[in-house]
Coordinates of C-alpha atoms in Angstrom, one line a residue:
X851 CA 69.1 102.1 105.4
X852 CA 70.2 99.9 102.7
X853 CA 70.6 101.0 99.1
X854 CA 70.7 104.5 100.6
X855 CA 74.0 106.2 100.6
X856 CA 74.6 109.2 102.8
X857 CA 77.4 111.5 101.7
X858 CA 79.1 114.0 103.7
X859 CA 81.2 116.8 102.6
X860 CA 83.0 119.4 105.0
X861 CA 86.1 121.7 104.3
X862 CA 88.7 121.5 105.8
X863 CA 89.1 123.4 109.3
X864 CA 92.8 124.3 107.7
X865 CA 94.4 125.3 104.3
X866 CA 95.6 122.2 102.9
X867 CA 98.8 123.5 102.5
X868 CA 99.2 124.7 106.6
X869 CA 97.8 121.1 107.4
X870 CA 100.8 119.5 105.2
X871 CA 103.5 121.2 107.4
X872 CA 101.6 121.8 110.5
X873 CA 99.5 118.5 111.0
X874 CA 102.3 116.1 109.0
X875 CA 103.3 113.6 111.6
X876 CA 107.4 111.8 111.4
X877 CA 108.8 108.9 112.2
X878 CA 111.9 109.7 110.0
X879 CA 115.5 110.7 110.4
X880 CA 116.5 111.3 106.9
X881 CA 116.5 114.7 105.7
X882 CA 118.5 116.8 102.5
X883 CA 117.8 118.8 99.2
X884 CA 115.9 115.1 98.0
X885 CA 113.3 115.0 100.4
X886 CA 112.7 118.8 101.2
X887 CA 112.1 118.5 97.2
X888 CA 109.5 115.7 98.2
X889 CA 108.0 117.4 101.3
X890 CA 107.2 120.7 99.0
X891 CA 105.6 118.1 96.3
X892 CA 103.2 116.7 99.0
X893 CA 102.2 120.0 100.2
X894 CA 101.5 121.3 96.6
X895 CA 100.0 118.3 96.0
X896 CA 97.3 118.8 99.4
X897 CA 97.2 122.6 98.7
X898 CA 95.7 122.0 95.0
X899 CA 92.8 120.1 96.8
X900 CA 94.1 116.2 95.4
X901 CA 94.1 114.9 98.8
X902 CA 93.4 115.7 102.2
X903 CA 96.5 113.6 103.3
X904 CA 99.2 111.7 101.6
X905 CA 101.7 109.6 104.3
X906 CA 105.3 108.5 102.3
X907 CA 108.1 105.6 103.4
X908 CA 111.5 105.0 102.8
X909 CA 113.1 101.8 104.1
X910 CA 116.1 99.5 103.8
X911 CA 115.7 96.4 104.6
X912 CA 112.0 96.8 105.7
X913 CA 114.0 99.8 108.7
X914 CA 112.4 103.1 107.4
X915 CA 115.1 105.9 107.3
X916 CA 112.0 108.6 106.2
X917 CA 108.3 108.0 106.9
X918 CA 106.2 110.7 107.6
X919 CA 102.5 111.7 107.0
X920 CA 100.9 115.4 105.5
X921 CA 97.5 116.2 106.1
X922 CA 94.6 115.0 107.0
X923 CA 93.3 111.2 107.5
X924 CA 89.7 112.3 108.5
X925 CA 88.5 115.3 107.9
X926 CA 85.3 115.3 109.9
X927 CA 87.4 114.4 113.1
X928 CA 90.7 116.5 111.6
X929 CA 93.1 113.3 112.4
X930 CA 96.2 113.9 110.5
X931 CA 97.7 111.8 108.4
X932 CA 100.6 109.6 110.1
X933 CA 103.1 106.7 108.9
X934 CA 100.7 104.3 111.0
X935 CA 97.9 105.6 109.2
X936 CA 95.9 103.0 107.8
X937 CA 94.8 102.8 103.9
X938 CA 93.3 100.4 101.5
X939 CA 95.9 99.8 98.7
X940 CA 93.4 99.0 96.0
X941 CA 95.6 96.7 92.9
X942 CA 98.8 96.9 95.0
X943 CA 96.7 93.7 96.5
X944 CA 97.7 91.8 93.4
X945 CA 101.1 91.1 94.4
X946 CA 100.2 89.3 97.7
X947 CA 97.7 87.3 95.4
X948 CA 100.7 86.3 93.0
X949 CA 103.1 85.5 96.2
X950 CA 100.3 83.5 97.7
X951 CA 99.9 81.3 94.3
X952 CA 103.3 80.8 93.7
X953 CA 103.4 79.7 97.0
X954 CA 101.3 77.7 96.8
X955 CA 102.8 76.0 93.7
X956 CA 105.9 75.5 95.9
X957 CA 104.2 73.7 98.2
X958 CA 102.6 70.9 95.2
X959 CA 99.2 72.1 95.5
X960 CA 98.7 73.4 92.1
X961 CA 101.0 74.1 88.9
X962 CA 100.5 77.5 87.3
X963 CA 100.4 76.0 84.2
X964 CA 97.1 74.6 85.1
X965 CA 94.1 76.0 83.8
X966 CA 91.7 77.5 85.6
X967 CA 88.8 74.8 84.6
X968 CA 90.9 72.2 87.0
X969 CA 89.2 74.7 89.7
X970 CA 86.4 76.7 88.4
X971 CA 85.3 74.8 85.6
X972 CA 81.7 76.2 84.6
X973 CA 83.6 79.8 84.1
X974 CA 83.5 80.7 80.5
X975 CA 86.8 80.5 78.7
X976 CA 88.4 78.1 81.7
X977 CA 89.7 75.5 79.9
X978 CA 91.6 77.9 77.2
X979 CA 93.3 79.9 80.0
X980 CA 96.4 78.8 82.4
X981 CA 96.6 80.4 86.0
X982 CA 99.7 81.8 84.4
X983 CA 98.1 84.0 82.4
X984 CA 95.6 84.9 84.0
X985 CA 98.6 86.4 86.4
X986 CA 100.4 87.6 83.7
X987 CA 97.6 89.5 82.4
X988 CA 98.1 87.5 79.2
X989 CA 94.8 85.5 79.4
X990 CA 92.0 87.6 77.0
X991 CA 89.8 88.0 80.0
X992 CA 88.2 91.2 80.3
X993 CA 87.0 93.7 83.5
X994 CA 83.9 93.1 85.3
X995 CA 84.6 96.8 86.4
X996 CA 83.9 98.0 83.2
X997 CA 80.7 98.0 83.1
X998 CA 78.7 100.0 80.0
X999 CA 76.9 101.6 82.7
X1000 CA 79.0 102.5 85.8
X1001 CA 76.2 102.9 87.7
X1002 CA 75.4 99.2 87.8
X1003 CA 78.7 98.5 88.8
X1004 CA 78.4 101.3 91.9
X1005 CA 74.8 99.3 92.7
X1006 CA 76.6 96.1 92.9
X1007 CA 79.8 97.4 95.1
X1008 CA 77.6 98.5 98.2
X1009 CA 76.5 95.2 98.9
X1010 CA 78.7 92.0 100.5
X1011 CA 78.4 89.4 98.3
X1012 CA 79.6 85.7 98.9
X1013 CA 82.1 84.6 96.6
X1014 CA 79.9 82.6 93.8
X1015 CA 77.8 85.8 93.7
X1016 CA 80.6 87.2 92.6
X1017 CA 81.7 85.0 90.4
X1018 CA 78.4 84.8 88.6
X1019 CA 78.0 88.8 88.6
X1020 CA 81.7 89.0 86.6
X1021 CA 80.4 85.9 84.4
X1022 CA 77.1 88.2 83.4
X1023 CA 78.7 91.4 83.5
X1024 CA 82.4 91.0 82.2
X1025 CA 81.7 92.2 78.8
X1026 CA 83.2 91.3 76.2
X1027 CA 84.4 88.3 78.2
X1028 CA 87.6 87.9 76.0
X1029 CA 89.2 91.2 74.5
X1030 CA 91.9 88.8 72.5
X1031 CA 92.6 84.7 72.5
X1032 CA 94.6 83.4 76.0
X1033 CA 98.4 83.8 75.6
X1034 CA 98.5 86.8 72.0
X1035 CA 98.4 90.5 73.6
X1036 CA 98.3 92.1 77.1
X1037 CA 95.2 93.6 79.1
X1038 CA 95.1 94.4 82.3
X1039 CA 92.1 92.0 84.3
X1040 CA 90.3 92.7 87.4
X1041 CA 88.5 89.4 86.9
X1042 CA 91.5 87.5 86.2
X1043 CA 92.4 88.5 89.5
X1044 CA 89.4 87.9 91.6
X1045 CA 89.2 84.6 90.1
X1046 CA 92.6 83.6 90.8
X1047 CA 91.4 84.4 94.6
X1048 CA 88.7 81.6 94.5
X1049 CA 91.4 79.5 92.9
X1050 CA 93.3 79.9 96.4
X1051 CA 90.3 79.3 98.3
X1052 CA 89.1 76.2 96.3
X1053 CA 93.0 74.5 97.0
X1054 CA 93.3 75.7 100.7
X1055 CA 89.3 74.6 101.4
X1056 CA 89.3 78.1 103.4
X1057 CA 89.2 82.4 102.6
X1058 CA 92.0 83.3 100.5
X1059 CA 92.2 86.1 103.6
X1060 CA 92.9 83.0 105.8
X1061 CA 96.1 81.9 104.1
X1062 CA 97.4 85.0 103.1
X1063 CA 97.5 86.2 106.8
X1064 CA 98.8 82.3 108.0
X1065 CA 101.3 82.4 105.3
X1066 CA 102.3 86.0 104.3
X1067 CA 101.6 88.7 106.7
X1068 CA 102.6 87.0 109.5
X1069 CA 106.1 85.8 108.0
X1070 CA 106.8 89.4 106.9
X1071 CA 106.1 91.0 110.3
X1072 CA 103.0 93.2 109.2
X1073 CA 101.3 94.8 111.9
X1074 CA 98.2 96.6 110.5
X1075 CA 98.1 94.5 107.0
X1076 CA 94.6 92.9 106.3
X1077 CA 92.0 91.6 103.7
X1078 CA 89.7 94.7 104.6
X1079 CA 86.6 94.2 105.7
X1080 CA 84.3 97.6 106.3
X1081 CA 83.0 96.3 109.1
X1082 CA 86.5 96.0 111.3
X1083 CA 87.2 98.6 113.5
X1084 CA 90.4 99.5 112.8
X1085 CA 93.1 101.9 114.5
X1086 CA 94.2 104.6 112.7
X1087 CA 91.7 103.9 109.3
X1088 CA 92.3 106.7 107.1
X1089 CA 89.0 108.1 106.0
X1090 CA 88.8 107.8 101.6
X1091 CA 87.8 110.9 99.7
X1092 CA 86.4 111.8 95.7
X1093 CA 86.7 115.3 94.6
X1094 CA 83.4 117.5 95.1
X1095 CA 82.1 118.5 91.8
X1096 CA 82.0 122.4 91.3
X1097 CA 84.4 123.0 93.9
X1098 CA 88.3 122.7 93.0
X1099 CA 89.4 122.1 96.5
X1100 CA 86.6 120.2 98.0
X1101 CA 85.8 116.3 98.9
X1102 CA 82.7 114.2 99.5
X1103 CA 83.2 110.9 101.1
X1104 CA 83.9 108.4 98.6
X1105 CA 81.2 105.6 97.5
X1106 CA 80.7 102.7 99.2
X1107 CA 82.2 99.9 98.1
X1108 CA 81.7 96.3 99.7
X1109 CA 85.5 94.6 100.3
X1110 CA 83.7 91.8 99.1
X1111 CA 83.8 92.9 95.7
X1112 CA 87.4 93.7 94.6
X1113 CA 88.4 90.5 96.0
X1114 CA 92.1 89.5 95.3
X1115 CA 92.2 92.1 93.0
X1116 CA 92.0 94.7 95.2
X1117 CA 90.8 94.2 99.1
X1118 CA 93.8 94.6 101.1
X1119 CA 94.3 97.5 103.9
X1120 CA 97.8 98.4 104.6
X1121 CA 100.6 101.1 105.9
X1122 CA 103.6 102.7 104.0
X1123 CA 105.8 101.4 106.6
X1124 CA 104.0 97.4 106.4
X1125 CA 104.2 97.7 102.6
X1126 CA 108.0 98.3 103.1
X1127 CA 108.4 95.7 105.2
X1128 CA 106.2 93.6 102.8
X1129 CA 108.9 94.1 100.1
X1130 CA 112.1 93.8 102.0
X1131 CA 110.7 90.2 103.6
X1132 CA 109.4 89.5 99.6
X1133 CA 112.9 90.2 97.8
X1134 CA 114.6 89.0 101.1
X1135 CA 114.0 85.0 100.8
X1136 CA 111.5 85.4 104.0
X1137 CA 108.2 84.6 102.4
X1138 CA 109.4 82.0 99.1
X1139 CA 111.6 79.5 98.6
X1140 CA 114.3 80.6 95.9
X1141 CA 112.5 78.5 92.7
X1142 CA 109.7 80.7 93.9
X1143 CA 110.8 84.1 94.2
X1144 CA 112.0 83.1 91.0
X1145 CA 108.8 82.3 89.2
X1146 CA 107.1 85.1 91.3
X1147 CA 109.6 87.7 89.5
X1148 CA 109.9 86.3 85.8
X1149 CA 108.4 88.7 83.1
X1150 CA 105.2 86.9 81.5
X1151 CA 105.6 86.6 77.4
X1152 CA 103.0 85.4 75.2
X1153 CA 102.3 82.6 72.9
X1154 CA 105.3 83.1 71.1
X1155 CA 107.7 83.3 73.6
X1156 CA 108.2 87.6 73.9
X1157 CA 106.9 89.8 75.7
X1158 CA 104.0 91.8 75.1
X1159 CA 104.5 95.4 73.2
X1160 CA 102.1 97.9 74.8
X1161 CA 101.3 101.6 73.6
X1162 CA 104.6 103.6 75.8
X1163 CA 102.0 106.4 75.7
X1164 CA 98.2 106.7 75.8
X1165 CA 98.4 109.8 73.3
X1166 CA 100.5 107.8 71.2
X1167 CA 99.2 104.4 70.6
X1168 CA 100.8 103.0 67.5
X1169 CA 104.1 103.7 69.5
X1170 CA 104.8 100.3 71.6
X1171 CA 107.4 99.1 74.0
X1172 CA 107.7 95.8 75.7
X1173 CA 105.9 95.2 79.0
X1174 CA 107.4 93.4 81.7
X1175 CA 104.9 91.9 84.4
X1176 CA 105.7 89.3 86.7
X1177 CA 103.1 87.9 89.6
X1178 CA 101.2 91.0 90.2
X1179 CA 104.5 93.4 89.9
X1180 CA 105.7 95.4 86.8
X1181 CA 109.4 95.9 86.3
X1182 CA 111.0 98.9 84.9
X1183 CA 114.0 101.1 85.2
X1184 CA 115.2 104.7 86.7
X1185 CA 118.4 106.0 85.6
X1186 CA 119.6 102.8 85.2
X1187 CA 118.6 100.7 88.0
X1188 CA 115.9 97.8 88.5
X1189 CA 112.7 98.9 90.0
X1190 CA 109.7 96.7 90.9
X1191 CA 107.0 98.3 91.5
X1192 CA 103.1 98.2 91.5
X1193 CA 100.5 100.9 92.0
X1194 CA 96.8 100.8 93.2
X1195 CA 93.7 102.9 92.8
X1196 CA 90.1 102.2 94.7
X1197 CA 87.6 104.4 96.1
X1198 CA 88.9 106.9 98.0
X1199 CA 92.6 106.0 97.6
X1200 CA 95.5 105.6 95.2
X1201 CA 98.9 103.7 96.1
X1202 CA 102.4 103.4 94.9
X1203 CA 104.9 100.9 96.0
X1204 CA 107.7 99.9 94.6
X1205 CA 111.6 98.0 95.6
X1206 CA 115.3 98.9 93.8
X1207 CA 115.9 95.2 94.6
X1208 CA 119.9 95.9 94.3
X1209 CA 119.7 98.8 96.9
X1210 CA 117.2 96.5 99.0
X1211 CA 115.3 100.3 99.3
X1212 CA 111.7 100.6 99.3
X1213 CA 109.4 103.0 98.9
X1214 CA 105.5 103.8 99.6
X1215 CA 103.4 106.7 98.5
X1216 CA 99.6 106.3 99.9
X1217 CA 97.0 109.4 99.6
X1218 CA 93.2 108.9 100.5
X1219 CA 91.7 110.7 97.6
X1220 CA 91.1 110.0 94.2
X1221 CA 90.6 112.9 92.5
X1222 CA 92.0 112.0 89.4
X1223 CA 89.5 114.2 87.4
X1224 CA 91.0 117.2 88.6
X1225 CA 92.9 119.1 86.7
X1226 CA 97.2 118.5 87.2
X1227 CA 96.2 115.7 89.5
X1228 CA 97.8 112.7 87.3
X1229 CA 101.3 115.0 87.0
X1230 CA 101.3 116.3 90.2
X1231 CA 100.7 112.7 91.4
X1232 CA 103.6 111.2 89.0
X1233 CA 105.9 114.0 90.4
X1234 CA 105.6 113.3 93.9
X1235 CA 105.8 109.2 93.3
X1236 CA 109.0 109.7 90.9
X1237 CA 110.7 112.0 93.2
X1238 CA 110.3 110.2 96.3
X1239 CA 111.3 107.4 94.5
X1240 CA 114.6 109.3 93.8
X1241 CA 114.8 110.8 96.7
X1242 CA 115.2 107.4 98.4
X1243 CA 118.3 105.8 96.6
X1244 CA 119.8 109.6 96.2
X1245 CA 119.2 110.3 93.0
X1246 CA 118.2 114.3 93.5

């Protein structure tokens, strides 16, 4: 019925924990003290109800030398979890956005140092802000997700909505529309980002899901990589979970949420091993030409030619360190070596992905639950991400 949700909750059949060891599905070979550190993460991680399932990938050159899946991907139909297992990736999205513009750049169809009124010009603040910024999270523009009242925002999301719809629901609701003046601070935008999608579409004169599988799936090689839509029937679709309230180990099926909504911010359904491929065929020339990859990877500064400083801890705010965001990926190092990365959260699912571009090793972390109001979820979370991470280019 429409506006009506049904929600479902079950338990599972199995402790979380037995379902990590006993249900996890392998395509891997790898094995030593690194990841048996990782696989007693993930089944911590499912036993302390955070996620029915979790799947992990490590690969070289896009060849994965671990991928494996714990849990559960459905837990009214007890599927487990494998690496061909089928999640949506929430912001990880953005990348393939930021590929698909500077792509587009390459090929003389737009500059990103236009501004966004050469494309959608009856959007407030378009004429102050480049596509740059906007990428670069450097343009002022605020989150139509964060609505004063989240459940206006949840009313919204069940329904499809064509692209101006949306466009005029994050024109009403995007509030305040600037937090700061284009080009003096860093925020990160949901609208910048679904705006930048109509930007592709208004250039190509087709869906931004049109070119990015013409021009970037299909180069890299990915085999279960789409612009979700909920009404595809897809093999292997890992169900998405939120935590059930009262219970510490329980889940409800997450909200509904219409694909049509997140747009190029956050729409995209993907594997660990596809993401991995994604990254090796990025940083491996396959999908931009040089001047591109380039421009894809170049830290964003402001207005005065630095980069942005950005509280280094929540807790701490008046403690800043300089941020480093390119095209839809943030840069950063472990132990000493360059890591690209980009995580993703949407309902029902959080994401980590992430390339040490001088080890060409990659690394995805999905889970279909997110239960980040539980209590240890965003450290047990970190813990597993970080040590697979490690794990991978043999740092444990």
């Amino acid at each position: 019925m429409k506006g009506q949700q049904l929600v479902m909750e079950r338990r599972t059949a199995l402790g979380l924990a037995g379902a990590a060891m006993l249900m996890g599905a392998t395509r891997g070979w790898a094995q030593g003290a690194g990841w048996t550190k990782v696989e007693a993460l993930a089944a911590d991680f499912l036993a302390k109800g955070f996620s029915p399932g979790v799947a992990i990938t490590a690969a070289r050159d896009g060849q994965p030398f671990y991928s494996k899946g714990f849990g559960m991907a459905n837990l009214e139909t007890g599927a487990a979890v494998t690496p061909a297992s089928v999640f949506r990736i929430g912001s990880v999205t953005k990348q393939f956005t930021g590929a698909a513009l500077a792509l587009l750049e390459a090929e003389g169809k737009l500059s990103l140092n236009d501004r966004l009124a050469k494309f959608l010009p009856a959007f407030p603040g378009a004429a102050e802000v480049t596509l740059l910024q906007m990428l670069h999270h450097t343009s002022g523009y605020g989150n139509y997700t964060n609505q004063k009242n989240p459940a206006d925002f949840h009313s919204f999301g069940r329904l499809n909505h064509d692209p101006q719809a949306l466009e005029d629901m994050m024109r009403e609701q995007t509030n305040p529309m600037f937090v700061f003046s284009p080009g003096t601070d860093w925020r990160y935008s949901n609208t910048a980002y679904v705006l930048l999608g109509r930007v592709i579409e208004r250039v190509t004169g087709a869906p931004y899901a049109d070119y990015f599988a013409k021009r970037l799936f299909a180069p890299a090689g990915l085999i279960a990589t789409a612009v979700d839509n909920e009404a595809d029937v897809v093999p292997n679709r890992a169900s998405g979970y939120s935590a059930k309230k009262g219970d510490p180990k329980a889940f409800v099926n997450a909200d509904f949420i219409s694909m049509t909504v997140p747009g190029a911010a956050g729409n995209i359904r993907s594997t660990t091993e596809d993401l991995c491929r994604w990254h090796s065929a990025l940083f491996g020339g396959k999908i931009l030409p040089p001047a591109a990859l380039k421009r894809m990877l170049q830290p964003g500064v402001l207005n005065n030619g630095k980069l942005p400083m950005v509280p280094a801890d929540r807790a701490k705010p008046d403690e800043k360190k300089p941020m480093s965001y390119s095209l839809g990926l943030f840069t950063q190092e472990i132990e000493g070596r360059k890591f690209i990365e980009h995580g993703g959260g949407i309902f029902g699912f959080i994401s980590a992905m992430g390339t040490f571009p001088a080890e060409r090793i990659s690394i995805a972390v999905l889970t279909n639950s997110n239960a980040q109001e539980r209590e240890g979820y965003a450290a047990a979370h970190k813990a597993l991400v970080d040590t697979a991470n490690r794990a991978a280019v043999g740092l444990l």
